[in-house]
Short mmCIF file of C-alpha atoms and ligand atoms in Angstrom, two decimals:
data_model
loop_
_atom_site.label_atom_id
_atom_site.label_comp_id
_atom_site.label_asym_id
_atom_site.label_seq_id
_atom_site.Cartn_x
_atom_site.Cartn_y
_atom_site.Cartn_z
CA UNK A 1 74.86 130.89 140.43
CA UNK A 2 72.49 132.05 143.14
CA UNK A 3 69.99 134.63 141.92
CA UNK A 4 68.43 137.19 144.28
CA UNK A 5 65.20 139.03 143.50
CA UNK A 6 65.46 142.48 145.08
CA UNK A 7 62.17 144.31 145.59
CA UNK A 8 62.57 148.11 145.59
CA UNK A 9 65.13 150.43 143.98
CA UNK A 10 65.19 153.09 146.69
CA UNK A 11 68.36 153.25 148.76
CA UNK A 12 68.98 149.68 149.94
CA UNK A 13 68.00 147.97 146.66
CA UNK A 14 70.64 149.32 144.23
CA UNK A 15 73.37 149.05 146.86
CA UNK A 16 72.46 145.47 147.68
CA UNK A 17 72.68 144.68 143.97
CA UNK A 18 76.19 146.20 143.79
CA UNK A 19 77.33 144.44 146.96
CA UNK A 20 76.02 141.07 145.74
CA UNK A 21 77.85 141.31 142.45
CA UNK A 22 81.09 141.67 144.44
CA UNK A 23 80.46 138.34 146.17
CA UNK A 24 79.51 136.44 143.02
CA UNK A 25 75.73 136.55 143.44
CA UNK A 26 73.42 137.63 140.62
CA UNK A 27 70.42 139.82 141.22
CA UNK A 28 67.55 141.62 139.54
CA UNK A 29 65.92 144.68 141.11
CA UNK A 30 62.16 145.18 140.65
CA UNK A 31 60.90 148.70 141.32
CA UNK A 32 57.22 149.64 141.56
CA UNK A 33 57.64 153.15 140.15
CA UNK A 34 58.84 154.26 136.75
CA UNK A 35 62.48 155.26 136.39
CA UNK A 36 63.11 158.74 137.86
CA UNK A 37 59.93 158.85 139.97
CA UNK A 38 62.14 159.35 143.04
CA UNK A 39 62.77 162.96 141.89
CA UNK A 40 60.78 164.30 144.82
CA UNK A 41 61.13 164.76 148.54
CA UNK A 42 63.17 167.06 150.70
CA UNK A 43 66.72 167.07 151.97
CA UNK A 44 68.24 164.51 154.25
CA UNK A 45 71.16 164.27 156.59
CA UNK A 46 73.46 161.60 155.29
CA UNK A 47 75.54 160.49 158.22
CA UNK A 48 79.11 159.30 158.04
CA UNK A 49 78.36 155.63 158.75
CA UNK A 50 76.32 155.54 155.51
CA UNK A 51 79.33 156.75 153.54
CA UNK A 52 81.46 154.16 155.34
CA UNK A 53 79.08 151.43 154.13
CA UNK A 54 79.35 152.68 150.55
CA UNK A 55 83.15 152.83 150.82
CA UNK A 56 83.16 149.20 151.91
CA UNK A 57 82.10 148.27 148.37
CA UNK A 58 83.92 151.17 146.65
CA UNK A 59 80.65 152.87 145.78
CA UNK A 60 81.04 156.12 147.72
CA UNK A 61 82.48 158.20 144.84
CA UNK A 62 79.27 159.57 143.31
CA UNK A 63 77.81 160.39 146.75
CA UNK A 64 80.92 162.15 148.08
CA UNK A 65 80.30 164.99 145.63
CA UNK A 66 76.73 165.60 146.77
CA UNK A 67 75.51 168.13 149.32
CA UNK A 68 77.62 169.90 151.90
CA UNK A 69 79.03 169.03 155.33
CA UNK A 70 77.33 169.72 158.65
CA UNK A 71 79.05 169.36 161.98
CA UNK A 72 77.03 171.24 164.59
CA UNK A 73 73.47 171.34 165.74
CA UNK A 74 72.22 174.20 167.91
CA UNK A 75 68.88 174.70 169.64
CA UNK A 76 66.82 177.71 170.64
CA UNK A 77 63.39 177.90 172.23
CA UNK A 78 60.38 179.89 171.03
CA UNK A 79 61.65 183.06 172.69
CA UNK A 80 64.91 182.69 170.79
CA UNK A 81 66.82 181.73 173.97
CA UNK A 82 69.81 179.50 173.20
CA UNK A 83 69.34 176.04 174.73
CA UNK A 84 72.70 174.71 173.65
CA UNK A 85 74.82 173.42 170.81
CA UNK A 86 76.54 170.13 170.25
CA UNK A 87 78.43 168.19 167.60
CA UNK A 88 76.03 166.66 165.09
CA UNK A 89 78.03 163.47 165.01
CA UNK A 90 81.00 161.61 166.38
CA UNK A 91 84.42 162.50 164.96
CA UNK A 92 85.69 159.63 162.83
CA UNK A 93 89.32 158.70 162.42
CA UNK A 94 88.90 158.89 158.62
CA UNK A 95 87.57 162.46 158.98
CA UNK A 96 84.29 161.66 157.23
CA UNK A 97 81.62 164.21 158.15
CA UNK A 98 77.86 164.10 157.90
CA UNK A 99 76.41 165.66 154.76
CA UNK A 100 73.17 167.40 153.96
CA UNK A 101 71.84 166.56 150.50
CA UNK A 102 68.65 166.45 148.46
CA UNK A 103 67.08 163.03 148.89
CA UNK A 104 66.43 162.79 145.15
CA UNK A 105 70.14 163.31 144.39
CA UNK A 106 71.10 160.46 146.69
CA UNK A 107 68.57 158.12 145.04
CA UNK A 108 69.76 159.13 141.57
CA UNK A 109 73.46 158.75 142.42
CA UNK A 110 73.00 155.25 143.86
CA UNK A 111 70.73 154.13 141.02
CA UNK A 112 73.12 155.49 138.36
CA UNK A 113 76.14 153.88 139.98
CA UNK A 114 74.37 150.52 140.15
CA UNK A 115 73.39 150.84 136.48
CA UNK A 116 76.96 151.78 135.54
CA UNK A 117 78.11 148.55 137.19
CA UNK A 118 75.61 146.55 135.17
CA UNK A 119 72.81 146.07 137.74
CA UNK A 120 69.59 144.78 136.20
CA UNK A 121 66.68 146.99 137.26
CA UNK A 122 63.12 146.59 136.01
CA UNK A 123 60.83 149.57 136.59
CA UNK A 124 57.03 149.63 136.77
CA UNK A 125 57.05 146.26 138.58
CA UNK A 126 54.86 146.37 141.68
CA UNK A 127 55.21 143.19 143.69
CA UNK A 128 51.81 141.85 144.68
CA UNK A 129 52.74 138.49 146.14
CA UNK A 130 55.47 135.87 146.36
CA UNK A 131 55.56 132.20 147.27
CA UNK A 132 58.17 129.62 147.99
CA UNK A 133 58.46 127.17 145.13
CA UNK A 134 60.68 124.15 144.73
CA UNK A 135 64.15 125.34 145.64
CA UNK A 136 63.39 129.05 145.48
CA UNK A 137 60.85 131.81 145.38
CA UNK A 138 58.44 133.14 142.77
CA UNK A 139 57.38 136.79 142.67
CA UNK A 140 54.22 138.07 141.00
CA UNK A 141 53.81 141.63 139.82
CA UNK A 142 50.77 143.85 139.27
CA UNK A 143 51.31 143.79 135.48
CA UNK A 144 50.80 140.02 135.49
CA UNK A 145 54.47 139.14 135.00
CA UNK A 146 56.41 136.81 137.32
CA UNK A 147 60.04 136.21 138.22
CA UNK A 148 61.73 133.26 139.88
CA UNK A 149 64.91 133.33 141.93
CA UNK A 150 66.59 131.56 144.83
CA UNK A 151 66.10 134.31 147.39
CA UNK A 152 63.87 137.40 147.61
CA UNK A 153 64.94 140.48 149.58
CA UNK A 154 62.38 143.17 150.39
CA UNK A 155 64.05 146.60 150.13
CA UNK A 156 60.55 147.94 149.68
CA UNK A 157 60.42 150.62 152.34
CA UNK A 158 58.35 151.27 155.42
CA UNK A 159 55.04 150.04 153.94
CA UNK A 160 56.75 146.86 152.74
CA UNK A 161 54.52 144.19 151.20
CA UNK A 162 57.36 141.68 151.64
CA UNK A 163 57.23 142.16 155.42
CA UNK A 164 53.61 141.00 155.48
CA UNK A 165 54.34 138.11 153.14
CA UNK A 166 56.90 136.90 155.69
CA UNK A 167 54.58 137.54 158.63
CA UNK A 168 50.92 138.39 157.96
CA UNK A 169 50.71 139.72 161.55
CA UNK A 170 53.77 141.93 161.17
CA UNK A 171 53.85 145.21 163.09
CA UNK A 172 52.23 148.04 161.20
CA UNK A 173 54.09 151.35 160.91
CA UNK A 174 53.59 153.58 163.96
CA UNK A 175 52.39 157.11 163.30
CA UNK A 176 54.64 159.89 164.63
CA UNK A 177 52.52 162.84 165.79
CA UNK A 178 54.38 165.53 163.85
CA UNK A 179 54.13 166.26 160.13
CA UNK A 180 56.97 167.27 157.84
CA UNK A 181 57.31 170.16 155.42
CA UNK A 182 60.41 171.88 154.12
CA UNK A 183 62.88 172.37 151.32
CA UNK A 184 65.59 174.60 149.94
CA UNK A 185 65.47 178.37 149.33
CA UNK A 186 68.08 179.68 146.86
CA UNK A 187 69.68 183.09 147.56
CA UNK A 188 68.26 183.35 151.06
CA UNK A 189 70.76 183.88 153.85
CA UNK A 190 70.23 183.10 157.51
CA UNK A 191 72.33 184.25 160.43
CA UNK A 192 73.80 180.86 161.33
CA UNK A 193 77.48 179.82 161.06
CA UNK A 194 78.48 177.54 158.17
CA UNK A 195 78.02 173.79 158.82
CA UNK A 196 75.50 174.43 161.61
CA UNK A 197 71.84 173.40 161.70
CA UNK A 198 69.76 175.69 163.94
CA UNK A 199 66.69 174.04 165.43
CA UNK A 200 63.90 175.81 167.25
CA UNK A 201 61.63 174.22 169.79
CA UNK A 202 58.95 176.75 168.93
CA UNK A 203 55.98 177.30 171.22
CA UNK A 204 53.70 175.30 168.92
CA UNK A 205 55.97 173.87 166.22
CA UNK A 206 59.51 172.56 165.71
CA UNK A 207 61.28 174.59 163.02
CA UNK A 208 64.85 174.32 161.65
CA UNK A 209 67.11 176.15 159.21
CA UNK A 210 70.68 175.85 157.97
CA UNK A 211 72.77 177.91 155.54
CA UNK A 212 74.15 176.29 152.38
CA UNK A 213 77.55 177.29 150.94
CA UNK A 214 75.87 178.68 147.79
CA UNK A 215 74.01 181.36 149.79
CA UNK A 216 70.76 179.43 150.17
CA UNK A 217 68.94 177.91 153.12
CA UNK A 218 67.62 174.45 153.86
CA UNK A 219 64.66 174.37 156.24
CA UNK A 220 62.01 172.10 157.65
CA UNK A 221 59.06 172.34 160.00
CA UNK A 222 57.33 169.66 162.06
CA UNK A 223 53.77 170.85 162.65
CA UNK A 224 52.22 168.78 165.44
CA UNK A 225 49.25 166.56 164.58
CA UNK A 226 48.14 164.30 167.39
CA UNK A 227 46.20 161.83 165.23
CA UNK A 228 47.15 160.30 161.95
CA UNK A 229 45.55 162.30 159.13
CA UNK A 230 43.14 160.28 157.03
CA UNK A 231 44.48 159.18 153.68
CA UNK A 232 44.34 162.02 151.14
CA UNK A 233 43.68 164.78 153.68
CA UNK A 234 47.14 166.34 153.45
CA UNK A 235 47.04 166.39 149.65
CA UNK A 236 43.90 168.56 149.77
CA UNK A 237 45.88 171.30 151.54
CA UNK A 238 46.97 174.03 149.14
CA UNK A 239 50.22 175.96 149.18
CA UNK A 240 48.34 178.89 150.76
CA UNK A 241 46.87 176.59 153.46
CA UNK A 242 50.36 175.44 154.42
CA UNK A 243 51.80 178.94 154.54
CA UNK A 244 48.90 180.24 156.64
CA UNK A 245 49.09 177.32 159.05
CA UNK A 246 52.87 177.55 159.46
CA UNK A 247 52.63 181.32 160.09
CA UNK A 248 49.96 180.67 162.75
CA UNK A 249 52.04 177.96 164.41
CA UNK A 250 55.14 180.18 164.55
CA UNK A 251 53.21 183.28 165.61
CA UNK A 252 55.04 185.09 168.42
CA UNK A 253 58.19 182.96 168.19
CA UNK A 254 61.49 184.78 167.73
CA UNK A 255 63.55 183.92 164.63
CA UNK A 256 63.48 183.86 160.85
CA UNK A 257 60.60 181.35 160.49
CA UNK A 258 58.14 183.84 158.98
CA UNK A 259 60.66 185.08 156.40
CA UNK A 260 61.47 181.47 155.54
CA UNK A 261 57.80 180.54 155.11
CA UNK A 262 57.31 183.53 152.79
CA UNK A 263 60.48 182.92 150.77
CA UNK A 264 60.16 179.13 150.33
CA UNK A 265 59.51 178.20 146.69
CA UNK A 266 56.11 176.57 146.30
CA UNK A 267 54.03 174.66 146.17
CA UNK A 268 54.49 173.82 149.83
CA UNK A 269 53.18 170.46 150.92
CA UNK A 270 53.59 168.19 153.90
CA UNK A 271 53.62 164.53 154.72
CA UNK A 272 52.99 162.29 157.70
CA UNK A 273 55.83 160.20 159.12
CA UNK A 274 56.05 156.79 160.72
CA UNK A 275 58.53 154.45 162.29
CA UNK A 276 58.56 150.73 162.98
CA UNK A 277 59.23 149.89 166.61
CA UNK A 278 60.01 146.16 166.46
CA UNK A 279 59.47 143.86 163.51
CA UNK A 280 59.55 140.39 165.07
CA UNK A 281 60.28 138.44 161.92
CA UNK A 282 62.74 139.76 159.38
CA UNK A 283 62.85 136.52 157.40
CA UNK A 284 61.12 133.22 156.80
CA UNK A 285 64.21 131.14 157.58
CA UNK A 286 64.67 130.01 153.99
CA UNK A 287 64.13 132.37 151.08
CA UNK A 288 62.62 135.77 152.03
CA UNK A 289 64.06 138.61 154.09
CA UNK A 290 63.46 142.33 154.62
CA UNK A 291 66.14 144.98 155.12
CA UNK A 292 66.26 148.79 155.42
CA UNK A 293 63.06 150.64 156.25
CA UNK A 294 61.04 147.48 155.56
CA UNK A 295 62.63 145.93 158.68
CA UNK A 296 63.30 148.88 160.99
CA UNK A 297 62.21 152.32 159.80
CA UNK A 298 63.32 155.05 162.16
CA UNK A 299 61.80 158.47 162.69
CA UNK A 300 63.37 161.20 160.53
CA UNK A 301 64.55 162.80 163.81
CA UNK A 302 67.35 160.21 163.95
CA UNK A 303 68.68 161.23 160.52
CA UNK A 304 69.83 157.63 160.10
CA UNK A 305 67.33 155.74 157.92
CA UNK A 306 69.36 155.95 154.71
CA UNK A 307 72.63 155.06 156.42
CA UNK A 308 71.07 152.07 158.17
CA UNK A 309 69.62 150.82 154.88
CA UNK A 310 73.09 151.02 153.32
CA UNK A 311 74.77 149.23 156.21
CA UNK A 312 72.14 146.48 155.95
CA UNK A 313 72.73 146.00 152.22
CA UNK A 314 76.48 145.63 152.61
CA UNK A 315 76.35 143.40 155.70
CA UNK A 316 73.76 141.14 154.05
CA UNK A 317 76.11 140.59 151.10
CA UNK A 318 78.87 139.61 153.56
CA UNK A 319 76.52 137.16 155.30
CA UNK A 320 75.43 135.54 152.04
CA UNK A 321 79.08 135.26 150.97
CA UNK A 322 80.36 133.80 154.21
CA UNK A 323 77.64 131.19 154.60
CA UNK A 324 78.42 129.91 151.11
CA UNK A 325 75.21 131.11 149.45
CA UNK A 326 76.90 132.06 146.20
CA UNK A 327 77.26 128.33 145.46
CA UNK A 328 74.44 126.91 147.57
CA UNK A 329 71.27 128.99 147.86
CA UNK A 330 70.01 126.46 150.41
CA UNK A 331 72.29 128.23 152.93
CA UNK A 332 70.19 131.42 152.76
CA UNK A 333 68.42 130.68 156.05
CA UNK A 334 71.78 130.53 157.84
CA UNK A 335 72.83 133.81 156.20
CA UNK A 336 69.59 135.48 157.34
CA UNK A 337 70.20 134.31 160.91
CA UNK A 338 73.73 135.73 160.87
CA UNK A 339 72.44 138.98 159.40
CA UNK A 340 69.81 139.38 162.09
CA UNK A 341 72.26 138.65 164.89
CA UNK A 342 74.66 141.27 163.53
CA UNK A 343 72.06 143.96 162.90
CA UNK A 344 69.04 143.80 165.19
CA UNK A 345 70.40 145.40 168.38
CA UNK A 346 72.01 148.25 166.52
CA UNK A 347 69.03 149.22 164.39
CA UNK A 348 66.50 148.90 167.21
CA UNK A 349 68.63 151.18 169.38
CA UNK A 350 68.46 153.79 166.61
CA UNK A 351 64.70 153.42 166.17
CA UNK A 352 64.30 154.08 169.92
CA UNK A 353 66.55 157.11 169.75
CA UNK A 354 64.62 158.53 166.79
CA UNK A 355 61.32 158.06 168.60
CA UNK A 356 62.60 159.96 171.64
CA UNK A 357 63.70 162.80 169.34
CA UNK A 358 60.26 163.03 167.71
CA UNK A 359 58.44 162.96 171.05
CA UNK A 360 60.43 165.98 172.25
CA UNK A 361 59.22 167.88 169.16
CA UNK A 362 55.57 167.23 170.00
CA UNK A 363 55.77 168.24 173.69
CA UNK A 364 52.77 169.86 175.42
CA UNK A 365 53.08 172.96 177.70
CA UNK A 366 54.28 171.11 180.83
CA UNK A 367 56.68 168.84 178.97
CA UNK A 368 57.95 171.94 177.15
CA UNK A 369 58.80 173.63 180.43
CA UNK A 370 60.67 170.57 181.73
CA UNK A 371 62.38 170.13 178.36
CA UNK A 372 63.62 173.75 178.31
CA UNK A 373 65.10 173.25 181.80
CA UNK A 374 66.74 169.93 181.05
CA UNK A 375 67.97 170.45 177.50
CA UNK A 376 70.71 172.99 178.31
CA UNK A 377 72.18 170.52 180.82
CA UNK A 378 72.05 167.71 178.28
CA UNK A 379 73.61 169.85 175.56
CA UNK A 380 76.41 171.02 177.85
CA UNK A 381 77.17 167.38 178.58
CA UNK A 382 77.02 166.48 174.89
CA UNK A 383 79.31 169.38 173.97
CA UNK A 384 81.86 168.36 176.61
CA UNK A 385 81.66 164.80 175.35
CA UNK A 386 82.58 166.06 171.85
CA UNK A 387 80.44 163.43 170.11
CA UNK A 388 82.20 160.44 171.78
CA UNK A 389 78.89 159.03 173.01
CA UNK A 390 77.74 158.86 169.38
CA UNK A 391 80.78 156.91 168.26
CA UNK A 392 78.76 153.67 168.24
CA UNK A 393 76.45 155.31 165.69
CA UNK A 394 78.39 157.36 163.15
CA UNK A 395 81.76 155.76 163.99
CA UNK A 396 80.55 152.38 162.72
CA UNK A 397 82.93 150.76 160.25
CA UNK A 398 82.42 147.85 157.88
CA UNK A 399 85.46 145.93 156.71
CA UNK A 400 84.03 144.14 153.71
CA UNK A 401 86.92 141.65 153.49
CA UNK A 402 86.34 140.54 157.08
CA UNK A 403 84.50 137.21 157.41
CA UNK A 404 81.27 137.40 159.38
CA UNK A 405 79.71 134.66 161.42
C1 FAD B 1 60.44 163.14 156.06
C2 FAD B 1 61.58 162.17 156.09
C3 FAD B 1 62.85 162.65 156.40
C4 FAD B 1 63.93 161.77 156.43
N1 FAD B 1 65.15 162.25 156.74
C5 FAD B 1 66.20 161.40 156.76
C6 FAD B 1 67.49 161.89 157.06
O1 FAD B 1 67.70 163.08 157.34
N2 FAD B 1 68.53 161.00 157.03
C7 FAD B 1 68.34 159.68 156.72
O2 FAD B 1 69.32 158.91 156.70
N3 FAD B 1 67.12 159.19 156.45
C8 FAD B 1 66.05 160.02 156.46
N4 FAD B 1 64.82 159.54 156.16
C9 FAD B 1 64.65 158.07 155.97
C10 FAD B 1 65.17 157.54 154.64
O3 FAD B 1 64.59 158.23 153.55
C11 FAD B 1 64.83 156.05 154.59
O4 FAD B 1 65.27 155.44 155.77
C12 FAD B 1 65.49 155.36 153.41
O5 FAD B 1 64.97 155.88 152.20
C13 FAD B 1 65.23 153.84 153.49
O6 FAD B 1 65.72 153.22 152.32
P1 FAD B 1 65.02 151.89 151.79
O7 FAD B 1 65.77 151.53 150.56
O8 FAD B 1 64.90 150.91 152.90
O9 FAD B 1 63.53 152.32 151.42
P2 FAD B 1 63.03 153.40 150.37
O10 FAD B 1 64.06 154.41 150.09
O11 FAD B 1 61.70 153.85 150.86
O12 FAD B 1 62.82 152.57 149.04
C14 FAD B 1 61.78 151.61 148.91
C15 FAD B 1 61.54 151.37 147.42
O13 FAD B 1 60.67 150.25 147.27
C16 FAD B 1 59.72 150.55 146.27
N5 FAD B 1 58.53 149.71 146.50
C17 FAD B 1 57.61 149.82 147.47
N6 FAD B 1 56.66 148.87 147.35
C18 FAD B 1 57.01 148.13 146.27
C19 FAD B 1 56.42 147.01 145.62
N7 FAD B 1 55.26 146.47 146.04
N8 FAD B 1 57.03 146.49 144.53
C20 FAD B 1 58.20 147.04 144.07
N9 FAD B 1 58.79 148.11 144.63
C21 FAD B 1 58.21 148.64 145.72
C22 FAD B 1 59.46 152.05 146.44
O14 FAD B 1 58.90 152.61 145.27
C23 FAD B 1 60.86 152.57 146.74
O15 FAD B 1 61.57 152.92 145.57
C24 FAD B 1 63.72 160.38 156.15
C25 FAD B 1 62.45 159.91 155.81
C26 FAD B 1 61.38 160.80 155.80
C27 FAD B 1 60.03 160.27 155.45
#
């Protein structure tokens, strides 16, 4: 039976393992970190197409109970003037809405479900290199151990080592000139209707807040930073540094930002973000491929990275099944080609959309003026459209039984 080495147990890795077992392909997942190290990070918007991908392999159950639904996004400027509101997503015929959930809970739910279904996951295994060997691929890990399989799939995130093994000149992640900070504040109410995310194009900083059904608030801020901070610089900033800086950035803007900054449980910290515009080579034509963020990371502004990684995992399993890879691993190159032809246009369109969203957050004074004039028109159009123009994105459906070619 064909054996796939999966590198990375983030979002794509465990789901790929589950999807492969449904098509008669064995796999082992190798994760750099120790088990449970994903228990960090903020909240994410989990859009309906991600749930659709999980449903395709009957793995949605544990995720359906996480978080809470969101259906509207509204915008104000620094003076508190409403710029508009629009549906967060397209309306799906199955009624699936987008959810807001802690990133760590999503990781844990997917990892636990994969384990419950018997997925083999080895933790503390940092891939350092891999080579093609007779009829397969051999992976080497930092602890000196090795593993051999027929195919190796890099689900190893935006800084993917597998991507550079496939193409040493592969595109490096592109820095997005806004940082991220945020989290959840229990027992802190904001004056925003249920299921709505309020976003503020502040004078100097993008700031957002949304109520949770348990009387808390989820928030995030995107402080602008034109140049990529040197490695380690952000980790030297203390909780007090972050609070002071965020207060300065939001100074004079109308809204609850200052109360949120004061009430947010500490320690506050922030991180830089990146996307990957175009990765020319997703595979080596024979035994190695990247999926998820390793192939096409999108800016957080798109709120789609997790859902795209899940779609990839499920579609890749279909491609391996329908090119006959379960019996003949030599067909992997054909499966990779099919996968790329099914996925590339869609994911690159989302990366572009995410980049546009991030650029609007980092606008200078002139761009801000133009943006404040144009946005209300755009939002009115989007509201009238009722989310139809986003149908291609969140309305995406995978029929796992359907043959792909
Ligand atoms: C600030 C921020 C906000 C975001 N908000 C959203 C959002 O609202 N909605 C959304 O859908 N997405 C969001 N995302 C993106 C989302 O988190 C990613 O798109 C998603 O996690 C990609 O899944 P993945 O499995 O491809 O990679 P990851 O989840 O990054 O998993 C990669 C795994 O590979 C492991 N790994 C790395 N190197 C090695 C190695 N050498 N050997 C072995 N293992 C290795 C890592 O430890 C990790 O576990 C956001 C991202 C950021 C940074």
